[in-house]
Amino acid sequence: LERKLERVRDRLGEDDRAVGEACWKLGNLYRQQGLLGKAEERMEEALRIIILVEGEESESVADLSSYLGSIYTFQLRWDDAVRMYKRALRVYRRVHGEKHVKVADTLCAIGQSLSGKGQPGKAMAKLEKAHAMLVGLYGEDHWRVANVHSLIASELG
């Protein structure tokens, strides 16, 4: 896939959407394989290109920022994870409004990262906000709500 990416880059140029999408796919593959350094490199390149092509406020930028946040989380780079998740949250709110599953999921991710940073009060506030949002969207008996319950329970110790 790296060779294919280089062929696309040679044919279309550094900043073409197809190069960004290829980097995104390759970064996701590396992430799934646990090759986090390579995943980070490709996702950062994809993010740079997608920002050039679509602008800062596109949902793709939010999705890529969230993917990068998850990579940083696996690497225990909590400040970087929070930064990326907050970027994703800002865009998701602009694209979807306050009551959307991507907003709630990102609040959970921020909560988990804040917990990793040793900020349990801030983590709990994000998790509780996500919980309320998900209950409003799906009701109490949904798996996403149950997932947030377990995150809150682990935060409480």
PDB file of C-alpha atoms in Angstrom:
ATOM      1  CA  LEU A   1       0.000   0.000   0.000  1.00  0.00           C
ATOM      2  CA  GLU A   2       2.912   2.362   0.609  1.00  0.00           C
ATOM      3  CA  ARG A   3       3.983   1.849  -3.021  1.00  0.00           C
ATOM      4  CA  LYS A   4       0.462   2.500  -4.198  1.00  0.00           C
ATOM      5  CA  LEU A   5       0.397   5.691  -2.137  1.00  0.00           C
ATOM      6  CA  GLU A   6       3.668   6.825  -3.726  1.00  0.00           C
ATOM      7  CA  ARG A   7       2.306   6.138  -7.222  1.00  0.00           C
ATOM      8  CA  VAL A   8      -0.811   8.193  -6.474  1.00  0.00           C
ATOM      9  CA  ARG A   9       1.352  10.977  -5.005  1.00  0.00           C
ATOM     10  CA  ASP A  10       3.629  10.975  -8.073  1.00  0.00           C
ATOM     11  CA  ARG A  11       0.674  11.039 -10.450  1.00  0.00           C
ATOM     12  CA  LEU A  12      -1.549  13.602  -8.678  1.00  0.00           C
ATOM     13  CA  GLY A  13       0.782  15.662  -6.486  1.00  0.00           C
ATOM     14  CA  GLU A  14       1.345  16.008  -2.746  1.00  0.00           C
ATOM     15  CA  ASP A  15      -1.912  17.738  -1.833  1.00  0.00           C
ATOM     16  CA  ASP A  16      -4.528  15.885  -3.865  1.00  0.00           C
ATOM     17  CA  ARG A  17      -7.637  14.525  -2.123  1.00  0.00           C
ATOM     18  CA  ALA A  18      -6.844  11.003  -3.375  1.00  0.00           C
ATOM     19  CA  VAL A  19      -3.462  11.179  -1.610  1.00  0.00           C
ATOM     20  CA  GLY A  20      -5.191  12.267   1.591  1.00  0.00           C
ATOM     21  CA  GLU A  21      -7.714   9.455   1.344  1.00  0.00           C
ATOM     22  CA  ALA A  22      -4.958   6.911   0.651  1.00  0.00           C
ATOM     23  CA  CYS A  23      -3.018   8.167   3.693  1.00  0.00           C
ATOM     24  CA  TRP A  24      -6.205   7.879   5.779  1.00  0.00           C
ATOM     25  CA  LYS A  25      -6.781   4.269   4.702  1.00  0.00           C
ATOM     26  CA  LEU A  26      -3.160   3.341   5.238  1.00  0.00           C
ATOM     27  CA  GLY A  27      -3.115   5.049   8.650  1.00  0.00           C
ATOM     28  CA  ASN A  28      -6.218   3.143   9.686  1.00  0.00           C
ATOM     29  CA  LEU A  29      -4.646  -0.133   8.550  1.00  0.00           C
ATOM     30  CA  TYR A  30      -1.488   0.619  10.542  1.00  0.00           C
ATOM     31  CA  ARG A  31      -3.606   1.481  13.580  1.00  0.00           C
ATOM     32  CA  GLN A  32      -5.444  -1.837  13.334  1.00  0.00           C
ATOM     33  CA  GLN A  33      -2.080  -3.623  13.161  1.00  0.00           C
ATOM     34  CA  GLY A  34      -0.797  -1.757  16.220  1.00  0.00           C
ATOM     35  CA  LEU A  35       1.832   0.141  14.216  1.00  0.00           C
ATOM     36  CA  LEU A  36       0.992   3.374  15.971  1.00  0.00           C
ATOM     37  CA  GLY A  37       3.992   5.432  14.845  1.00  0.00           C
ATOM     38  CA  LYS A  38       3.273   4.706  11.192  1.00  0.00           C
ATOM     39  CA  ALA A  39      -0.460   5.219  11.761  1.00  0.00           C
ATOM     40  CA  GLU A  40       0.203   8.594  13.345  1.00  0.00           C
ATOM     41  CA  GLU A  41       2.421   9.676  10.461  1.00  0.00           C
ATOM     42  CA  ARG A  42      -0.131   8.747   7.802  1.00  0.00           C
ATOM     43  CA  MET A  43      -3.112  10.189   9.705  1.00  0.00           C
ATOM     44  CA  GLU A  44      -1.289  13.484  10.248  1.00  0.00           C
ATOM     45  CA  GLU A  45      -0.525  13.660   6.533  1.00  0.00           C
ATOM     46  CA  ALA A  46      -4.143  12.845   5.700  1.00  0.00           C
ATOM     47  CA  LEU A  47      -5.349  15.548   8.088  1.00  0.00           C
ATOM     48  CA  ARG A  48      -3.039  18.140   6.542  1.00  0.00           C
ATOM     49  CA  ILE A  49      -4.299  17.338   3.038  1.00  0.00           C
ATOM     50  CA  ILE A  50      -7.977  17.146   3.959  1.00  0.00           C
ATOM     51  CA  ILE A  51      -7.751  20.545   5.678  1.00  0.00           C
ATOM     52  CA  LEU A  52      -6.289  21.984   2.460  1.00  0.00           C
ATOM     53  CA  VAL A  53      -8.963  20.366   0.297  1.00  0.00           C
ATOM     54  CA  GLU A  54     -12.096  20.621   2.468  1.00  0.00           C
ATOM     55  CA  GLY A  55     -11.278  23.303   5.037  1.00  0.00           C
ATOM     56  CA  GLU A  56     -10.985  23.208   8.833  1.00  0.00           C
ATOM     57  CA  GLU A  57     -14.712  22.746   9.431  1.00  0.00           C
ATOM     58  CA  SER A  58     -15.372  19.563   7.447  1.00  0.00           C
ATOM     59  CA  GLU A  59     -16.595  16.416   9.109  1.00  0.00           C
ATOM     60  CA  SER A  60     -13.617  14.581   7.613  1.00  0.00           C
ATOM     61  CA  VAL A  61     -11.314  16.834   9.662  1.00  0.00           C
ATOM     62  CA  ALA A  62     -13.278  15.888  12.781  1.00  0.00           C
ATOM     63  CA  ASP A  63     -13.120  12.182  11.926  1.00  0.00           C
ATOM     64  CA  LEU A  64      -9.369  12.316  11.295  1.00  0.00           C
ATOM     65  CA  SER A  65      -8.794  14.331  14.469  1.00  0.00           C
ATOM     66  CA  SER A  66     -10.704  11.694  16.407  1.00  0.00           C
ATOM     67  CA  TYR A  67      -8.642   8.902  14.833  1.00  0.00           C
ATOM     68  CA  LEU A  68      -5.463  10.750  15.798  1.00  0.00           C
ATOM     69  CA  GLY A  69      -6.854  11.172  19.305  1.00  0.00           C
ATOM     70  CA  SER A  70      -7.304   7.416  19.568  1.00  0.00           C
ATOM     71  CA  ILE A  71      -3.744   6.819  18.389  1.00  0.00           C
ATOM     72  CA  TYR A  72      -2.433   9.254  20.990  1.00  0.00           C
ATOM     73  CA  THR A  73      -4.590   7.519  23.607  1.00  0.00           C
ATOM     74  CA  PHE A  74      -3.019   4.155  22.788  1.00  0.00           C
ATOM     75  CA  GLN A  75       0.381   5.841  23.112  1.00  0.00           C
ATOM     76  CA  LEU A  76      -0.663   7.346  26.488  1.00  0.00           C
ATOM     77  CA  ARG A  77      -0.064  10.835  25.077  1.00  0.00           C
ATOM     78  CA  TRP A  78      -2.970  12.334  26.967  1.00  0.00           C
ATOM     79  CA  ASP A  79      -2.399  16.024  26.164  1.00  0.00           C
ATOM     80  CA  ASP A  80      -2.206  15.285  22.444  1.00  0.00           C
ATOM     81  CA  ALA A  81      -5.281  13.058  22.666  1.00  0.00           C
ATOM     82  CA  VAL A  82      -7.316  15.735  24.446  1.00  0.00           C
ATOM     83  CA  ARG A  83      -6.198  18.349  21.909  1.00  0.00           C
ATOM     84  CA  MET A  84      -7.298  16.198  18.957  1.00  0.00           C
ATOM     85  CA  TYR A  85     -10.573  15.148  20.568  1.00  0.00           C
ATOM     86  CA  LYS A  86     -11.418  18.776  21.389  1.00  0.00           C
ATOM     87  CA  ARG A  87     -10.782  19.711  17.768  1.00  0.00           C
ATOM     88  CA  ALA A  88     -13.089  16.907  16.654  1.00  0.00           C
ATOM     89  CA  LEU A  89     -15.734  17.951  19.183  1.00  0.00           C
ATOM     90  CA  ARG A  90     -15.707  21.567  18.004  1.00  0.00           C
ATOM     91  CA  VAL A  91     -16.265  20.516  14.375  1.00  0.00           C
ATOM     92  CA  TYR A  92     -18.872  17.855  15.188  1.00  0.00           C
ATOM     93  CA  ARG A  93     -20.863  20.436  17.142  1.00  0.00           C
ATOM     94  CA  ARG A  94     -20.772  22.821  14.190  1.00  0.00           C
ATOM     95  CA  VAL A  95     -21.706  20.128  11.685  1.00  0.00           C
ATOM     96  CA  HIS A  96     -24.329  18.201  13.701  1.00  0.00           C
ATOM     97  CA  GLY A  97     -25.391  20.405  16.588  1.00  0.00           C
ATOM     98  CA  GLU A  98     -25.110  19.537  20.264  1.00  0.00           C
ATOM     99  CA  LYS A  99     -27.250  16.373  20.317  1.00  0.00           C
ATOM    100  CA  HIS A 100     -25.537  13.871  18.067  1.00  0.00           C
ATOM    101  CA  VAL A 101     -23.887  10.525  18.684  1.00  0.00           C
ATOM    102  CA  LYS A 102     -20.513  11.733  17.375  1.00  0.00           C
ATOM    103  CA  VAL A 103     -20.599  14.600  19.872  1.00  0.00           C
ATOM    104  CA  ALA A 104     -21.415  12.172  22.702  1.00  0.00           C
ATOM    105  CA  ASP A 105     -18.762   9.654  21.644  1.00  0.00           C
ATOM    106  CA  THR A 106     -16.162  12.407  21.486  1.00  0.00           C
ATOM    107  CA  LEU A 107     -17.145  13.663  24.944  1.00  0.00           C
ATOM    108  CA  CYS A 108     -16.552  10.101  26.204  1.00  0.00           C
ATOM    109  CA  ALA A 109     -13.149  10.005  24.541  1.00  0.00           C
ATOM    110  CA  ILE A 110     -12.218  13.340  26.108  1.00  0.00           C
ATOM    111  CA  GLY A 111     -13.392  12.030  29.476  1.00  0.00           C
ATOM    112  CA  GLN A 112     -11.228   8.933  29.159  1.00  0.00           C
ATOM    113  CA  SER A 113      -8.208  11.023  28.164  1.00  0.00           C
ATOM    114  CA  LEU A 114      -8.740  13.427  31.051  1.00  0.00           C
ATOM    115  CA  SER A 115      -8.911  10.432  33.353  1.00  0.00           C
ATOM    116  CA  GLY A 116      -5.623   9.217  31.909  1.00  0.00           C
ATOM    117  CA  LYS A 117      -4.152  12.654  32.631  1.00  0.00           C
ATOM    118  CA  GLY A 118      -5.199  12.291  36.262  1.00  0.00           C
ATOM    119  CA  GLN A 119      -8.076  14.775  36.120  1.00  0.00           C
ATOM    120  CA  PRO A 120     -11.009  12.737  37.473  1.00  0.00           C
ATOM    121  CA  GLY A 121     -13.319  15.709  38.120  1.00  0.00           C
ATOM    122  CA  LYS A 122     -13.049  16.996  34.559  1.00  0.00           C
ATOM    123  CA  ALA A 123     -13.306  13.444  33.214  1.00  0.00           C
ATOM    124  CA  MET A 124     -16.508  12.804  35.166  1.00  0.00           C
ATOM    125  CA  ALA A 125     -18.072  16.048  33.905  1.00  0.00           C
ATOM    126  CA  LYS A 126     -17.494  15.010  30.271  1.00  0.00           C
ATOM    127  CA  LEU A 127     -18.763  11.478  30.893  1.00  0.00           C
ATOM    128  CA  GLU A 128     -21.905  12.732  32.632  1.00  0.00           C
ATOM    129  CA  LYS A 129     -22.618  15.129  29.768  1.00  0.00           C
ATOM    130  CA  ALA A 130     -22.176  12.287  27.261  1.00  0.00           C
ATOM    131  CA  HIS A 131     -24.427  10.056  29.360  1.00  0.00           C
ATOM    132  CA  ALA A 132     -27.231  12.616  29.439  1.00  0.00           C
ATOM    133  CA  MET A 133     -26.917  13.180  25.705  1.00  0.00           C
ATOM    134  CA  LEU A 134     -27.007   9.459  24.892  1.00  0.00           C
ATOM    135  CA  VAL A 135     -29.981   8.827  27.171  1.00  0.00           C
ATOM    136  CA  GLY A 136     -31.785  11.626  25.326  1.00  0.00           C
ATOM    137  CA  LEU A 137     -30.906  10.083  21.970  1.00  0.00           C
ATOM    138  CA  TYR A 138     -31.439   6.383  22.703  1.00  0.00           C
ATOM    139  CA  GLY A 139     -33.023   5.864  26.137  1.00  0.00           C
ATOM    140  CA  GLU A 140     -31.499   4.039  29.102  1.00  0.00           C
ATOM    141  CA  ASP A 141     -31.475   0.565  27.534  1.00  0.00           C
ATOM    142  CA  HIS A 142     -28.965   1.184  24.769  1.00  0.00           C
ATOM    143  CA  TRP A 143     -25.458  -0.285  24.564  1.00  0.00           C
ATOM    144  CA  ARG A 144     -23.875   3.155  24.201  1.00  0.00           C
ATOM    145  CA  VAL A 145     -25.492   4.262  27.460  1.00  0.00           C
ATOM    146  CA  ALA A 146     -24.302   1.078  29.157  1.00  0.00           C
ATOM    147  CA  ASN A 147     -20.775   1.771  27.898  1.00  0.00           C
ATOM    148  CA  VAL A 148     -20.802   5.238  29.485  1.00  0.00           C
ATOM    149  CA  HIS A 149     -22.150   3.706  32.725  1.00  0.00           C
ATOM    150  CA  SER A 150     -19.109   1.427  32.839  1.00  0.00           C
ATOM    151  CA  LEU A 151     -16.761   4.352  32.160  1.00  0.00           C
ATOM    152  CA  ILE A 152     -18.351   6.335  34.972  1.00  0.00           C
ATOM    153  CA  ALA A 153     -18.173   3.340  37.299  1.00  0.00           C
ATOM    154  CA  SER A 154     -14.472   2.825  36.572  1.00  0.00           C
ATOM    155  CA  GLU A 155     -13.866   6.537  37.170  1.00  0.00           C
ATOM    156  CA  LEU A 156     -15.563   6.247  40.560  1.00  0.00           C
ATOM    157  CA  GLY A 157     -13.207   3.402  41.361  1.00  0.00           C
TER     158      GLY A 157
END
